[in-house]
C-alpha atoms as one frame of an Amber mdcrd trajectory, in Angstrom:
protein
  81.289  89.464  82.804  78.252  88.270  84.722  75.217  87.950  82.438  73.065
  89.055  85.397  74.804  92.453  85.404  74.165  93.307  81.747  72.348  96.580
  81.248  72.653  97.689  84.868  75.551 100.146  84.370  77.626 101.593  81.535
  80.984 102.365  83.170  83.088 100.563  85.784  86.013 101.459  88.038  87.984
  98.504  89.354  90.247  98.906  92.363  92.236  96.582  94.622  93.919  94.599
  91.883  93.122  92.585  88.766  90.282  90.112  88.376  92.869  87.337  88.027
  93.523  87.651  91.756  89.928  87.114  92.823  88.349  83.927  91.581  87.851
  80.339  92.752  86.382  77.298  91.011  83.218  75.933  92.615  84.933  72.703
  93.726  87.660  74.634  95.548  85.146  76.871  97.305  83.011  73.911  98.420
  86.074  72.062  99.749  87.200  75.101 101.730  83.680  75.698 103.011  83.382
  72.130 104.292  86.755  72.413 106.046  85.740  75.649 107.754  82.301  74.420
 108.790  83.842  71.323 110.365  85.500  73.585 112.937  82.068  74.642 114.203
  81.176  71.121 115.446  77.729  70.911 113.862  76.324  67.389 113.306  75.638
  66.440 109.704  72.078  65.748 108.615  68.943  67.159 110.223  69.674  70.156
 112.372  72.886  71.096 110.552  71.648  74.477 109.311  69.978  75.260 112.622
  73.266  74.528 114.385  75.208  76.805 112.053  72.696  79.613 112.513  72.960
  79.293 116.291  76.678  80.156 116.245  77.838  83.609 117.253  79.756  85.904
 114.950  82.867  85.301 117.081  82.570  81.520 116.683  82.204  81.823 112.914
  85.188  84.178 112.752  87.349  81.666 114.623  86.552  79.060 111.949  87.787
  81.329 109.173  91.501  81.198 108.310  93.391  84.484 108.195  93.854  86.289
 104.893  96.316  84.646 102.554  99.346  86.722 103.602 101.862  87.055 100.786
 100.328  84.269  98.698  96.919  85.710  97.905  93.400  86.216  99.178  91.269
  83.877 101.260  87.921  85.101  99.924  86.985  85.481  96.258  84.022  85.262
  93.860  83.227  81.718  92.765  82.702  80.412  89.229  79.296  78.888  89.985
  77.911  78.836  86.407  75.093  81.104  87.614  76.671  84.521  88.226  80.023
  83.600  86.673  80.508  80.997  83.940  84.296  81.134  84.341  86.941  83.266
  86.020  86.759  86.931  84.977  90.383  86.694  83.774  89.548  83.788  81.442
  86.424  85.529  80.175  88.506  88.630  79.428  91.054  86.512  77.526  88.219
  84.943  75.536  86.953  88.388  74.544  83.709  87.965  76.482  83.792  91.285
  78.320  80.919  93.559  77.249  82.159  96.096  74.689  79.731  98.824  75.783
  81.151  99.225  79.318  84.182 101.513  79.630  86.604 100.499  82.385  89.108
 102.342  84.572  91.703 100.435  86.613  93.188 102.082  89.704  96.603 101.183
  91.079  98.947 102.912  93.534 102.726 103.076  93.299 103.340 101.100  96.520
 100.194  98.943  96.661 101.592  96.071  98.686 103.395  98.070 101.358 100.181
  97.756 103.341 100.687  93.970 103.223 104.256  94.456 104.463 102.985  96.425
 107.438 100.091  94.045 108.117 102.444  91.037 108.104 104.929  92.810 110.412
 107.709  92.756 107.820 108.816  96.390 108.037 112.104  95.540 109.808 113.228
  92.552 107.708 116.893  92.179 106.776 118.230  91.239 103.347 118.394  87.515
 104.118 114.753  87.467 105.152 113.857  89.401 102.010 115.561  86.777  99.828
 113.859  84.006 101.791 110.424  85.574 101.243 111.012  86.022  97.518 112.285
  82.437  97.225 109.014  81.295  98.787 107.093  83.012  95.991 109.138  81.872
  92.985 109.676  78.211  92.074 112.234  78.536  89.271 115.828  79.127  90.414
 116.672  81.078  87.245 113.571  83.274  87.698 114.497  83.830  91.325 117.956
  85.063  90.317 116.416  87.456  87.786 113.985  88.855  90.334 116.656  89.362
  92.998 118.791  91.170  90.424 115.909  93.339  89.183 114.808  94.148  92.734
 118.246  94.372  94.339 117.643  95.134  98.018 120.826  97.219  98.194 119.183
  99.788  95.895 116.388 100.440  98.391 116.396 102.329 101.720 115.383  99.042
 103.361 114.802  95.463 102.073 111.105  95.759 102.879 110.672  98.258 100.041
 112.250  95.801  97.597 109.801  93.122  98.722 106.968  95.640  98.487 107.918
  96.386  94.872 108.120  92.670  93.995 104.623  92.046  95.305 103.189  95.286
  93.935 104.408  94.445  90.436 103.408  90.770  90.662  99.978  91.175  92.223
  98.906  94.559  90.936 100.723  96.457  88.212 101.826  93.676  85.853  98.636
  91.684  86.294  96.511  94.761  85.655  98.516  95.683  82.551  98.044  92.172
  81.148  94.328  92.356  81.857  94.069  95.760  80.223  95.801  94.404  77.098
  93.286  91.547  76.872  90.356  93.928  77.272  91.753  96.388  74.750  92.287
  93.635  72.158  88.640  92.652  72.441  87.449  96.218  71.837  86.745  97.430
  75.376  87.548 101.085  76.153  89.895 100.697  79.092  92.089 103.100  81.075
  94.601 102.923  83.917  95.274 105.379  86.747  98.664 105.196  88.523  98.700
 107.070  91.856 102.271 108.137  92.595 102.475 110.676  95.438 105.700 110.073
  97.343 106.644 109.038 100.872 108.571 112.225 101.512 105.827 114.619 100.405
 102.815 113.753 102.561 102.992 112.974 106.314 100.208 110.393 106.182 102.231
 108.375 103.655 105.246 107.716 105.890 106.643 105.098 105.928 104.485 103.115
 103.461 104.398 105.472 100.473 101.448 105.343  98.070 100.037 102.214  99.684
  96.816 100.341  98.946  93.722 102.497  99.789  95.695 105.757 100.298  94.083
 107.145  97.137  90.744 107.032  98.963  92.069 109.728 101.310  92.749 111.979
  98.330  89.440 111.287  96.569  87.299 111.978  99.624  89.637 114.399 101.451
  89.591 112.448 104.701  90.959 114.538 107.575  93.118 112.548 109.990  94.310
 115.406 112.157  98.070 115.817 112.378  98.538 112.885 109.983  96.152 114.359
 107.411  96.828 115.904 104.033  99.031 118.963 103.700  99.496 121.336 100.748
 102.003 118.989  99.072
C-alpha cells in the first residue's frame, strides 16, 4: 500500500499478524518519541542532535518502554503521508491495495503462546485468567461471551485458554477480516494455518504451534535434542 513500493515486487508473504496491528498516526508517534527522548536528558535547541548521537546503545535502550505485553506492540510503521497515506488496514478497506500483487498470510495455531511464556503467565490459575481477559474486554456482556467460548475448564491449563483468546483476537480473526477486505477488492489472497501439535514434536512442548515455530520447519533448523523428529 505504499506508493514507493509499486513495481518492486509481484508477490508478498505477510507473517506475524495482520496490518491492523502495526500502524500509528504521525501525531501519536511524535508524542511517544518526545516522551522517550526526554529520558535521555538532552537540552533542547542547539546541540540536541549531537547530544542524542553521543548516547550509547544501552542508554537509548533504557529510554524505550518494553513491548506492549498483552495490549499490543510498542513499535509500528507510521502514517506519515510519505510512505503511508493511511493505515494499511484502512487502505485495504478502501480497496487501495494493488490488484497485481498476490498475497499469502501465515498464521500458527497457537500464535500467542509465545506471549504467554514471555510474560511469565504459564502457571496462571483460573482467577488470574479471568482477570487478564477482563482487562482486555470493556463490555461486560462481551466478557461473559468470551469466558463461555473460551472456558478455562476445557483446557489442560488456563494459560492455553488465554493463549487462544489472544491468538484469535490478535491473529486469526484479524487476518481473516483483512483477507476478506482484500478479496472483495480483487486481490488474490491466501492463508496458511500451521497446526502441528504439542504432543507430536519435542520442540513444541509446552507452547504448541507458537509464533515463529514455522520458521524451524521452513528452514529445518537443528536444535539438538529439542530439534525436529520424524513426526
